[in-house]
PDB file of C-alpha atoms and ligand atoms in Angstrom:
ATOM      1  CA  MET A1245     -25.749 239.620  54.913  1.00 98.00           C
ATOM      2  CA  LYS A1246     -26.371 242.328  52.340  1.00 98.00           C
ATOM      3  CA  LEU A1247     -27.581 241.290  48.877  1.00 98.00           C
ATOM      4  CA  CYS A1248     -26.384 243.730  46.202  1.00 98.00           C
ATOM      5  CA  ARG A1249     -27.661 243.716  42.624  1.00 98.00           C
ATOM      6  CA  ARG A1250     -25.747 246.846  41.656  1.00 98.00           C
ATOM      7  CA  ALA A1251     -22.054 247.623  41.953  1.00 98.00           C
ATOM      8  CA  THR A1252     -22.810 250.902  43.765  1.00 98.00           C
ATOM      9  CA  GLU A1253     -24.458 248.976  46.628  1.00 98.00           C
ATOM     10  CA  LEU A1254     -21.120 247.378  47.537  1.00 98.00           C
ATOM     11  CA  ALA A1255     -20.239 249.861  50.257  1.00 96.00           C
ATOM     12  CA  GLY A1256     -19.545 249.819  53.996  1.00 96.00           C
ATOM     13  CA  TYR A1257     -16.737 247.246  54.107  1.00 98.00           C
ATOM     14  CA  ARG A1258     -14.656 246.691  57.277  1.00 97.00           C
ATOM     15  CA  GLY A1259     -10.882 246.005  57.248  1.00 98.00           C
ATOM     16  CA  THR A1260      -9.390 243.438  54.877  1.00 98.00           C
ATOM     17  CA  VAL A1261     -11.787 242.497  52.105  1.00 98.00           C
ATOM     18  CA  GLY A1262     -11.834 238.909  50.825  1.00 98.00           C
ATOM     19  CA  PHE A1263     -13.673 237.904  47.670  1.00 99.00           C
ATOM     20  CA  VAL A1264     -15.013 234.558  46.467  1.00 99.00           C
ATOM     21  CA  PRO A1265     -16.277 234.764  42.863  1.00 99.00           C
ATOM     22  CA  THR A1266     -18.774 232.033  41.925  1.00 98.00           C
ATOM     23  CA  MET A1267     -21.347 231.155  39.302  1.00 98.00           C
ATOM     24  CA  GLY A1268     -23.751 229.936  42.023  1.00 98.00           C
ATOM     25  CA  ALA A1269     -25.125 226.384  42.370  1.00 97.00           C
ATOM     26  CA  LEU A1270     -23.001 226.365  45.487  1.00 98.00           C
ATOM     27  CA  HIS A1271     -21.518 223.261  47.108  1.00 98.00           C
ATOM     28  CA  GLU A1272     -18.953 222.289  49.744  1.00 98.00           C
ATOM     29  CA  GLY A1273     -16.103 223.395  47.460  1.00 98.00           C
ATOM     30  CA  HIS A1274     -17.412 226.969  47.388  1.00 98.00           C
ATOM     31  CA  LEU A1275     -18.126 226.870  51.112  1.00 98.00           C
ATOM     32  CA  SER A1276     -14.519 225.854  51.792  1.00 98.00           C
ATOM     33  CA  LEU A1277     -13.419 229.013  49.929  1.00 98.00           C
ATOM     34  CA  VAL A1278     -15.833 231.119  51.998  1.00 98.00           C
ATOM     35  CA  LYS A1279     -14.495 229.527  55.200  1.00 98.00           C
ATOM     36  CA  LYS A1280     -10.891 230.267  54.223  1.00 98.00           C
ATOM     37  CA  CYS A1281     -11.873 233.820  53.297  1.00 98.00           C
ATOM     38  CA  ARG A1282     -13.627 234.423  56.637  1.00 98.00           C
ATOM     39  CA  GLU A1283     -10.636 233.043  58.554  1.00 98.00           C
ATOM     40  CA  THR A1284      -8.240 235.497  56.930  1.00 98.00           C
ATOM     41  CA  CYS A1285     -10.338 238.586  56.091  1.00 98.00           C
ATOM     42  CA  ASP A1286     -12.599 241.004  58.004  1.00 98.00           C
ATOM     43  CA  THR A1287     -15.210 241.327  55.251  1.00 98.00           C
ATOM     44  CA  THR A1288     -16.294 238.497  52.970  1.00 98.00           C
ATOM     45  CA  VAL A1289     -17.859 239.266  49.587  1.00 99.00           C
ATOM     46  CA  VAL A1290     -19.226 236.465  47.382  1.00 99.00           C
ATOM     47  CA  SER A1291     -20.431 237.028  43.828  1.00 99.00           C
ATOM     48  CA  ILE A1292     -23.023 234.884  42.073  1.00 98.00           C
ATOM     49  CA  PHE A1293     -22.953 235.494  38.352  1.00 98.00           C
ATOM     50  CA  VAL A1294     -23.259 232.999  35.501  1.00 98.00           C
ATOM     51  CA  ASN A1295     -20.895 234.721  33.099  1.00 98.00           C
ATOM     52  CA  PRO A1296     -22.097 234.293  29.503  1.00 98.00           C
ATOM     53  CA  THR A1297     -18.757 235.298  27.953  1.00 98.00           C
ATOM     54  CA  GLN A1298     -16.914 232.249  29.308  1.00 98.00           C
ATOM     55  CA  PHE A1299     -19.288 229.661  27.805  1.00 97.00           C
ATOM     56  CA  ASN A1300     -18.118 228.489  24.400  1.00 91.00           C
ATOM     57  CA  ASP A1301     -21.208 226.265  24.103  1.00 92.00           C
ATOM     58  CA  PRO A1302     -24.608 228.049  24.267  1.00 94.00           C
ATOM     59  CA  LYS A1303     -26.306 224.817  25.439  1.00 94.00           C
ATOM     60  CA  ASP A1304     -23.899 224.599  28.379  1.00 94.00           C
ATOM     61  CA  LEU A1305     -24.818 228.193  29.355  1.00 97.00           C
ATOM     62  CA  GLN A1306     -28.521 227.430  29.074  1.00 96.00           C
ATOM     63  CA  ASN A1307     -28.254 224.231  31.154  1.00 94.00           C
ATOM     64  CA  TYR A1308     -25.920 225.645  33.807  1.00 95.00           C
ATOM     65  CA  PRO A1309     -27.660 225.094  37.177  1.00 96.00           C
ATOM     66  CA  ARG A1310     -29.186 228.177  38.802  1.00 97.00           C
ATOM     67  CA  THR A1311     -30.197 227.831  42.464  1.00 98.00           C
ATOM     68  CA  GLU A1312     -30.045 231.388  43.789  1.00 98.00           C
ATOM     69  CA  ALA A1313     -32.525 231.110  46.699  1.00 98.00           C
ATOM     70  CA  GLN A1314     -30.700 228.090  48.112  1.00 98.00           C
ATOM     71  CA  ASP A1315     -27.299 229.717  47.469  1.00 98.00           C
ATOM     72  CA  LEU A1316     -28.320 232.801  49.456  1.00 98.00           C
ATOM     73  CA  GLU A1317     -29.413 230.628  52.398  1.00 98.00           C
ATOM     74  CA  LEU A1318     -26.087 228.763  52.381  1.00 98.00           C
ATOM     75  CA  LEU A1319     -24.106 232.011  52.223  1.00 98.00           C
ATOM     76  CA  ALA A1320     -26.089 233.598  55.066  1.00 98.00           C
ATOM     77  CA  GLU A1321     -25.470 230.486  57.197  1.00 98.00           C
ATOM     78  CA  ALA A1322     -21.773 230.603  56.281  1.00 98.00           C
ATOM     79  CA  GLY A1323     -21.519 234.154  57.659  1.00 98.00           C
ATOM     80  CA  VAL A1324     -20.914 236.025  54.390  1.00 98.00           C
ATOM     81  CA  ASP A1325     -21.168 239.838  54.651  1.00 98.00           C
ATOM     82  CA  PHE A1326     -22.003 240.831  51.058  1.00 98.00           C
ATOM     83  CA  VAL A1327     -23.405 238.912  48.103  1.00 98.00           C
ATOM     84  CA  PHE A1328     -23.050 240.551  44.715  1.00 99.00           C
ATOM     85  CA  ALA A1329     -25.580 238.969  42.326  1.00 98.00           C
ATOM     86  CA  PRO A1330     -25.765 241.343  39.357  1.00 98.00           C
ATOM     87  CA  THR A1331     -27.579 241.144  36.032  1.00 98.00           C
ATOM     88  CA  VAL A1332     -25.657 240.678  32.783  1.00 98.00           C
ATOM     89  CA  GLU A1333     -26.299 244.389  31.954  1.00 98.00           C
ATOM     90  CA  GLU A1334     -24.792 245.464  35.273  1.00 98.00           C
ATOM     91  CA  VAL A1335     -21.577 243.547  34.594  1.00 98.00           C
ATOM     92  CA  TYR A1336     -21.444 244.340  30.875  1.00 98.00           C
ATOM     93  CA  PRO A1337     -23.194 247.685  30.199  1.00 97.00           C
ATOM     94  CA  GLU A1338     -21.407 247.501  26.821  1.00 97.00           C
ATOM     95  CA  PRO A1339     -20.226 244.305  25.111  1.00 97.00           C
ATOM     96  CA  ASP A1340     -16.771 243.418  26.438  1.00 98.00           C
ATOM     97  CA  THR A1341     -14.398 243.243  23.472  1.00 98.00           C
ATOM     98  CA  ARG A1342     -11.164 242.984  25.466  1.00 98.00           C
ATOM     99  CA  CYS A1343      -8.722 240.256  24.412  1.00 98.00           C
ATOM    100  CA  PHE A1344      -6.337 239.014  27.061  1.00 97.00           C
ATOM    101  CA  ASP A1345      -2.817 237.752  26.661  1.00 96.00           C
ATOM    102  CA  PHE A1346      -2.230 234.966  29.155  1.00 97.00           C
ATOM    103  CA  GLY A1347       1.273 234.194  27.910  1.00 96.00           C
ATOM    104  CA  GLY A1348       0.192 230.923  26.289  1.00 95.00           C
ATOM    105  CA  LEU A1349      -1.323 229.480  29.499  1.00 97.00           C
ATOM    106  CA  ASP A1350      -4.674 229.533  27.717  1.00 96.00           C
ATOM    107  CA  ARG A1351      -3.563 227.585  24.648  1.00 95.00           C
ATOM    108  CA  ILE A1352      -3.499 224.124  26.191  1.00 96.00           C
ATOM    109  CA  MET A1353      -5.935 221.804  27.980  1.00 98.00           C
ATOM    110  CA  GLU A1354      -9.157 223.717  28.817  1.00 98.00           C
ATOM    111  CA  GLY A1355      -8.082 226.605  26.579  1.00 97.00           C
ATOM    112  CA  GLU A1356      -7.507 224.335  23.616  1.00 97.00           C
ATOM    113  CA  HIS A1357     -10.761 222.424  24.104  1.00 97.00           C
ATOM    114  CA  ARG A1358     -12.942 225.413  25.045  1.00 96.00           C
ATOM    115  CA  PRO A1359     -11.927 228.242  22.682  1.00 96.00           C
ATOM    116  CA  GLY A1360     -12.573 231.680  24.174  1.00 97.00           C
ATOM    117  CA  HIS A1361     -13.339 230.291  27.637  1.00 98.00           C
ATOM    118  CA  PHE A1362     -10.380 231.849  29.444  1.00 98.00           C
ATOM    119  CA  ASN A1363     -10.774 235.182  27.676  1.00 98.00           C
ATOM    120  CA  GLY A1364     -14.309 235.283  29.118  1.00 98.00           C
ATOM    121  CA  VAL A1365     -12.980 234.351  32.553  1.00 98.00           C
ATOM    122  CA  GLY A1366     -10.447 237.197  32.268  1.00 98.00           C
ATOM    123  CA  GLN A1367     -13.209 239.628  31.295  1.00 98.00           C
ATOM    124  CA  VAL A1368     -15.505 238.775  34.172  1.00 98.00           C
ATOM    125  CA  VAL A1369     -12.859 238.363  36.867  1.00 98.00           C
ATOM    126  CA  SER A1370     -11.159 241.661  35.991  1.00 98.00           C
ATOM    127  CA  ARG A1371     -14.555 243.406  35.967  1.00 98.00           C
ATOM    128  CA  LEU A1372     -15.532 241.846  39.312  1.00 98.00           C
ATOM    129  CA  PHE A1373     -12.157 242.826  40.816  1.00 98.00           C
ATOM    130  CA  GLU A1374     -12.784 246.395  39.616  1.00 97.00           C
ATOM    131  CA  VAL A1375     -16.165 246.681  41.361  1.00 97.00           C
ATOM    132  CA  VAL A1376     -15.547 244.539  44.477  1.00 98.00           C
ATOM    133  CA  LYS A1377     -12.017 245.902  45.079  1.00 98.00           C
ATOM    134  CA  PRO A1378     -10.832 243.018  47.263  1.00 98.00           C
ATOM    135  CA  HIS A1379      -7.479 242.653  49.018  1.00 98.00           C
ATOM    136  CA  LYS A1380      -7.595 238.873  48.553  1.00 98.00           C
ATOM    137  CA  ALA A1381      -9.507 236.563  46.212  1.00 99.00           C
ATOM    138  CA  PHE A1382     -10.058 232.833  46.660  1.00 99.00           C
ATOM    139  CA  PHE A1383     -10.174 230.215  43.885  1.00 98.00           C
ATOM    140  CA  GLY A1384     -10.378 226.408  43.975  1.00 98.00           C
ATOM    141  CA  GLU A1385      -7.649 224.162  42.592  1.00 98.00           C
ATOM    142  CA  LYS A1386     -10.188 222.036  40.726  1.00 98.00           C
ATOM    143  CA  ASP A1387      -9.930 224.765  38.086  1.00 98.00           C
ATOM    144  CA  PHE A1388      -6.136 224.678  38.373  1.00 98.00           C
ATOM    145  CA  GLN A1389      -5.541 226.248  34.954  1.00 98.00           C
ATOM    146  CA  GLN A1390      -8.000 229.058  35.727  1.00 98.00           C
ATOM    147  CA  LEU A1391      -6.120 229.747  38.962  1.00 98.00           C
ATOM    148  CA  ALA A1392      -2.805 229.951  37.049  1.00 98.00           C
ATOM    149  CA  ILE A1393      -4.340 232.297  34.481  1.00 98.00           C
ATOM    150  CA  ILE A1394      -5.791 234.604  37.132  1.00 98.00           C
ATOM    151  CA  ARG A1395      -2.445 234.735  38.960  1.00 98.00           C
ATOM    152  CA  TYR A1396      -0.820 235.634  35.624  1.00 98.00           C
ATOM    153  CA  MET A1397      -3.415 238.347  34.904  1.00 98.00           C
ATOM    154  CA  VAL A1398      -2.992 239.908  38.340  1.00 98.00           C
ATOM    155  CA  ALA A1399       0.810 239.846  38.034  1.00 97.00           C
ATOM    156  CA  GLN A1400       0.644 241.414  34.548  1.00 96.00           C
ATOM    157  CA  THR A1401      -1.764 244.191  35.497  1.00 95.00           C
ATOM    158  CA  GLY A1402      -0.096 244.859  38.851  1.00 95.00           C
ATOM    159  CA  LEU A1403      -3.408 244.693  40.715  1.00 96.00           C
ATOM    160  CA  PRO A1404      -2.769 244.702  44.482  1.00 97.00           C
ATOM    161  CA  ILE A1405      -4.813 241.531  45.048  1.00 98.00           C
ATOM    162  CA  GLU A1406      -3.496 238.381  46.698  1.00 98.00           C
ATOM    163  CA  ILE A1407      -4.756 235.284  44.868  1.00 98.00           C
ATOM    164  CA  VAL A1408      -5.292 232.367  47.238  1.00 98.00           C
ATOM    165  CA  GLY A1409      -5.603 228.844  45.817  1.00 98.00           C
ATOM    166  CA  CYS A1410      -7.592 226.331  47.890  1.00 98.00           C
ATOM    167  CA  PRO A1411      -7.479 222.511  47.723  1.00 98.00           C
ATOM    168  CA  ILE A1412     -10.050 220.472  45.795  1.00 98.00           C
ATOM    169  CA  VAL A1413     -13.006 219.326  47.902  1.00 98.00           C
ATOM    170  CA  ARG A1414     -14.224 215.822  47.080  1.00 98.00           C
ATOM    171  CA  ASP A1415     -17.284 213.753  47.831  1.00 98.00           C
ATOM    172  CA  ARG A1416     -16.672 210.685  50.006  1.00 98.00           C
ATOM    173  CA  ASP A1417     -16.319 208.555  46.889  1.00 98.00           C
ATOM    174  CA  GLY A1418     -13.614 210.866  45.513  1.00 98.00           C
ATOM    175  CA  LEU A1419     -15.595 212.814  42.907  1.00 98.00           C
ATOM    176  CA  ALA A1420     -14.410 216.441  42.871  1.00 98.00           C
ATOM    177  CA  ARG A1421     -17.238 218.750  43.955  1.00 98.00           C
ATOM    178  CA  SER A1422     -18.597 220.740  41.028  1.00 98.00           C
ATOM    179  CA  SER A1423     -21.807 222.605  40.275  1.00 96.00           C
ATOM    180  CA  ARG A1424     -22.103 220.399  37.201  1.00 97.00           C
ATOM    181  CA  ASN A1425     -22.356 217.231  39.351  1.00 98.00           C
ATOM    182  CA  MET A1426     -26.020 218.033  39.981  1.00 97.00           C
ATOM    183  CA  LEU A1427     -26.642 217.624  36.229  1.00 97.00           C
ATOM    184  CA  LEU A1428     -25.384 213.996  36.256  1.00 98.00           C
ATOM    185  CA  SER A1429     -27.916 211.181  35.831  1.00 98.00           C
ATOM    186  CA  PRO A1430     -27.825 208.620  38.697  1.00 98.00           C
ATOM    187  CA  GLU A1431     -25.951 206.207  36.391  1.00 98.00           C
ATOM    188  CA  HIS A1432     -23.338 208.768  35.383  1.00 98.00           C
ATOM    189  CA  ARG A1433     -23.005 209.933  39.002  1.00 98.00           C
ATOM    190  CA  ALA A1434     -22.285 206.323  40.006  1.00 98.00           C
ATOM    191  CA  ALA A1435     -19.657 206.003  37.242  1.00 98.00           C
ATOM    192  CA  ALA A1436     -17.924 209.373  37.814  1.00 98.00           C
ATOM    193  CA  PRO A1437     -15.817 208.472  40.922  1.00 98.00           C
ATOM    194  CA  ARG A1438     -13.753 206.294  38.594  1.00 98.00           C
ATOM    195  CA  ILE A1439     -12.021 209.484  37.388  1.00 98.00           C
ATOM    196  CA  TYR A1440     -10.391 210.156  40.764  1.00 98.00           C
ATOM    197  CA  ALA A1441      -9.815 206.448  41.442  1.00 98.00           C
ATOM    198  CA  VAL A1442      -7.789 206.186  38.200  1.00 98.00           C
ATOM    199  CA  LEU A1443      -5.949 209.465  38.860  1.00 98.00           C
ATOM    200  CA  SER A1444      -4.944 208.545  42.414  1.00 97.00           C
ATOM    201  CA  GLU A1445      -3.819 205.072  41.372  1.00 96.00           C
ATOM    202  CA  ALA A1446      -1.812 206.601  38.492  1.00 95.00           C
ATOM    203  CA  ALA A1447      -0.206 209.154  40.818  1.00 92.00           C
ATOM    204  CA  GLU A1448       1.026 206.273  42.995  1.00 89.00           C
ATOM    205  CA  THR A1449       2.134 203.821  40.365  1.00 92.00           C
ATOM    206  CA  LEU A1450       2.978 205.317  36.951  1.00 90.00           C
ATOM    207  CA  ARG A1451       5.523 208.026  37.705  1.00 85.00           C
ATOM    208  CA  GLY A1452       8.964 207.002  36.482  1.00 84.00           C
ATOM    209  CA  ARG A1453       7.817 203.500  35.506  1.00 91.00           C
ATOM    210  CA  VAL A1454       6.539 204.222  31.987  1.00 94.00           C
ATOM    211  CA  PRO A1455       7.172 207.165  29.645  1.00 95.00           C
ATOM    212  CA  VAL A1456       4.874 210.178  30.143  1.00 95.00           C
ATOM    213  CA  THR A1457       3.029 209.618  26.836  1.00 96.00           C
ATOM    214  CA  GLU A1458       2.372 206.007  27.821  1.00 96.00           C
ATOM    215  CA  ALA A1459       1.153 207.112  31.271  1.00 97.00           C
ATOM    216  CA  LYS A1460      -1.363 209.483  29.636  1.00 97.00           C
ATOM    217  CA  ARG A1461      -2.564 206.706  27.344  1.00 98.00           C
ATOM    218  CA  ILE A1462      -2.996 204.281  30.262  1.00 98.00           C
ATOM    219  CA  ILE A1463      -4.949 206.857  32.295  1.00 98.00           C
ATOM    220  CA  ALA A1464      -7.328 207.557  29.381  1.00 98.00           C
ATOM    221  CA  GLU A1465      -7.763 203.846  28.725  1.00 98.00           C
ATOM    222  CA  GLN A1466      -8.563 203.096  32.363  1.00 98.00           C
ATOM    223  CA  ILE A1467     -11.112 205.914  32.618  1.00 98.00           C
ATOM    224  CA  ASP A1468     -12.713 204.892  29.317  1.00 98.00           C
ATOM    225  CA  ALA A1469     -12.951 201.273  30.498  1.00 98.00           C
ATOM    226  CA  GLU A1470     -16.131 202.554  32.197  1.00 98.00           C
ATOM    227  CA  PRO A1471     -18.575 202.713  29.255  1.00 98.00           C
ATOM    228  CA  LEU A1472     -20.384 205.775  30.665  1.00 98.00           C
ATOM    229  CA  LEU A1473     -17.189 207.885  30.674  1.00 98.00           C
ATOM    230  CA  LYS A1474     -15.246 209.287  27.720  1.00 98.00           C
ATOM    231  CA  THR A1475     -11.934 211.070  28.201  1.00 98.00           C
ATOM    232  CA  GLU A1476     -11.517 214.309  26.243  1.00 98.00           C
ATOM    233  CA  TYR A1477      -7.882 214.825  27.208  1.00 98.00           C
ATOM    234  CA  VAL A1478      -5.260 213.688  29.690  1.00 98.00           C
ATOM    235  CA  GLU A1479      -2.265 215.949  30.211  1.00 98.00           C
ATOM    236  CA  ILE A1480       0.711 215.751  32.531  1.00 96.00           C
ATOM    237  CA  ALA A1481       2.157 219.206  32.977  1.00 95.00           C
ATOM    238  CA  SER A1482       4.220 221.414  35.217  1.00 94.00           C
ATOM    239  CA  ALA A1483       2.177 222.730  38.156  1.00 94.00           C
ATOM    240  CA  LYS A1484       4.067 226.025  37.877  1.00 91.00           C
ATOM    241  CA  THR A1485       4.121 226.772  34.144  1.00 93.00           C
ATOM    242  CA  LEU A1486       1.470 224.289  32.916  1.00 95.00           C
ATOM    243  CA  SER A1487       3.839 223.302  30.119  1.00 93.00           C
ATOM    244  CA  PRO A1488       3.288 219.670  29.127  1.00 94.00           C
ATOM    245  CA  ALA A1489       5.903 217.286  30.514  1.00 93.00           C
ATOM    246  CA  THR A1490       8.023 215.287  28.113  1.00 90.00           C
ATOM    247  CA  GLY A1491       9.717 213.280  30.872  1.00 90.00           C
ATOM    248  CA  TRP A1492       9.516 212.706  34.617  1.00 90.00           C
ATOM    249  CA  GLY A1493      12.508 214.970  35.293  1.00 81.00           C
ATOM    250  CA  GLU A1494      10.615 217.442  37.501  1.00 66.00           C
ATOM    251  CA  ARG A1495      10.715 217.149  41.282  1.00 69.00           C
ATOM    252  CA  ILE A1496       7.922 215.098  42.922  1.00 64.00           C
ATOM    253  CA  GLY A1497       4.892 217.345  43.349  1.00 66.00           C
ATOM    254  CA  ASP A1498       5.885 219.721  40.552  1.00 89.00           C
ATOM    255  CA  LEU A1499       3.965 217.741  37.963  1.00 94.00           C
ATOM    256  CA  ARG A1500       0.194 217.414  37.839  1.00 95.00           C
ATOM    257  CA  CYS A1501      -2.078 215.214  35.812  1.00 97.00           C
ATOM    258  CA  PHE A1502      -5.119 217.017  34.331  1.00 98.00           C
ATOM    259  CA  VAL A1503      -8.180 215.383  32.774  1.00 98.00           C
ATOM    260  CA  ALA A1504     -11.451 216.381  31.156  1.00 98.00           C
ATOM    261  CA  VAL A1505     -14.021 213.618  30.900  1.00 98.00           C
ATOM    262  CA  HIS A1506     -17.509 213.453  29.428  1.00 98.00           C
ATOM    263  CA  ALA A1507     -20.062 211.688  31.602  1.00 98.00           C
ATOM    264  CA  GLY A1508     -22.952 211.671  29.116  1.00 98.00           C
ATOM    265  CA  PRO A1509     -23.788 215.331  28.399  1.00 96.00           C
ATOM    266  CA  VAL A1510     -21.848 216.591  31.437  1.00 96.00           C
ATOM    267  CA  ARG A1511     -18.193 217.545  31.137  1.00 97.00           C
ATOM    268  CA  LEU A1512     -16.095 217.038  34.276  1.00 98.00           C
ATOM    269  CA  ILE A1513     -12.524 218.113  35.007  1.00 98.00           C
ATOM    270  CA  ASP A1514     -10.106 216.998  37.704  1.00 98.00           C
ATOM    271  CA  ASN A1515      -6.386 217.090  38.489  1.00 98.00           C
ATOM    272  CA  ILE A1516      -3.907 215.578  40.910  1.00 97.00           C
ATOM    273  CA  ALA A1517      -0.250 216.007  41.890  1.00 94.00           C
ATOM    274  CA  ILE A1518       1.759 213.197  40.343  1.00 90.00           C
TER     275      ILE A1518
HETATM  276  O1  PAF B2156     -14.752 229.215  38.627  1.00 80.80           O
HETATM  277  C1  PAF B2156     -15.819 229.785  38.401  1.00 80.80           C
HETATM  278  O2  PAF B2156     -16.879 229.496  38.973  1.00 80.80           O
HETATM  279  C2  PAF B2156     -15.862 230.892  37.353  1.00 80.80           C
HETATM  280  O3  PAF B2156     -15.012 230.614  36.291  1.00 80.80           O
HETATM  281  C3  PAF B2156     -15.575 232.290  37.948  1.00 80.80           C
HETATM  282  C4  PAF B2156     -14.170 232.382  38.484  1.00 80.80           C
HETATM  283  C5  PAF B2156     -16.575 232.599  39.026  1.00 80.80           C
HETATM  284  C6  PAF B2156     -15.715 233.354  36.850  1.00 80.80           C
HETATM  285  O4  PAF B2156     -16.998 233.362  36.300  1.00 80.80           O
END
């Protein structure tokens, strides 16, 4: 495995190049992306870069977990060929002032609650695509809205990159794997599986039985019944366009329920087909 700090060191690829962008603090979710990448590509490149432009809250950027030595061990074990772990100056030699148009996909849910977040994601992902030059790139469905936005960006710019979405990886108790989970206190970690328990129960029982607005209210109420959790939003939206649903008219599987929940100081997101 070759560790590259500079873009110019990314050389000597073989065949199809697959890319897994990450912000480090790696877990099983990331490793499932690496596995998928290795199965379908000849060269696997992983980036580790905590991108400052996508954090709308400076405290969140400061507290974001950084575990590079352990990440490099995991990636070597996983059979990765190249790790790109640049400095901020390497990625942004000049401040990035680009503003992206994501066709409105960035105005709801995460975009509405984290202003500027998706513009920062667009900046870093487009920059990483430029230097890594992959044929395929792999993203997890936990960040379902991010995946939709990146697909949109690639389609708009005509970049010849196939975007591959990969299923959410969960702990045994249902909590979606996230780098932020390691910031949870033991009490909040014990409370957090309630998010998926409520979502999976709702996916089974609410569809078609109560109006969509009522379903969202019930989901929030059931999550918030755990005193250590506080729902920021619940949305039920089209999996294709992300437009909020007003009724259950869509075919089964075409709607998803999205939530953001505060577990103390840690903000968690999750989603499920409904
Ligand atoms: O999903 C993430 O970890 C980040 O948003 C990404 C895609 C690596 C860009 O910084």
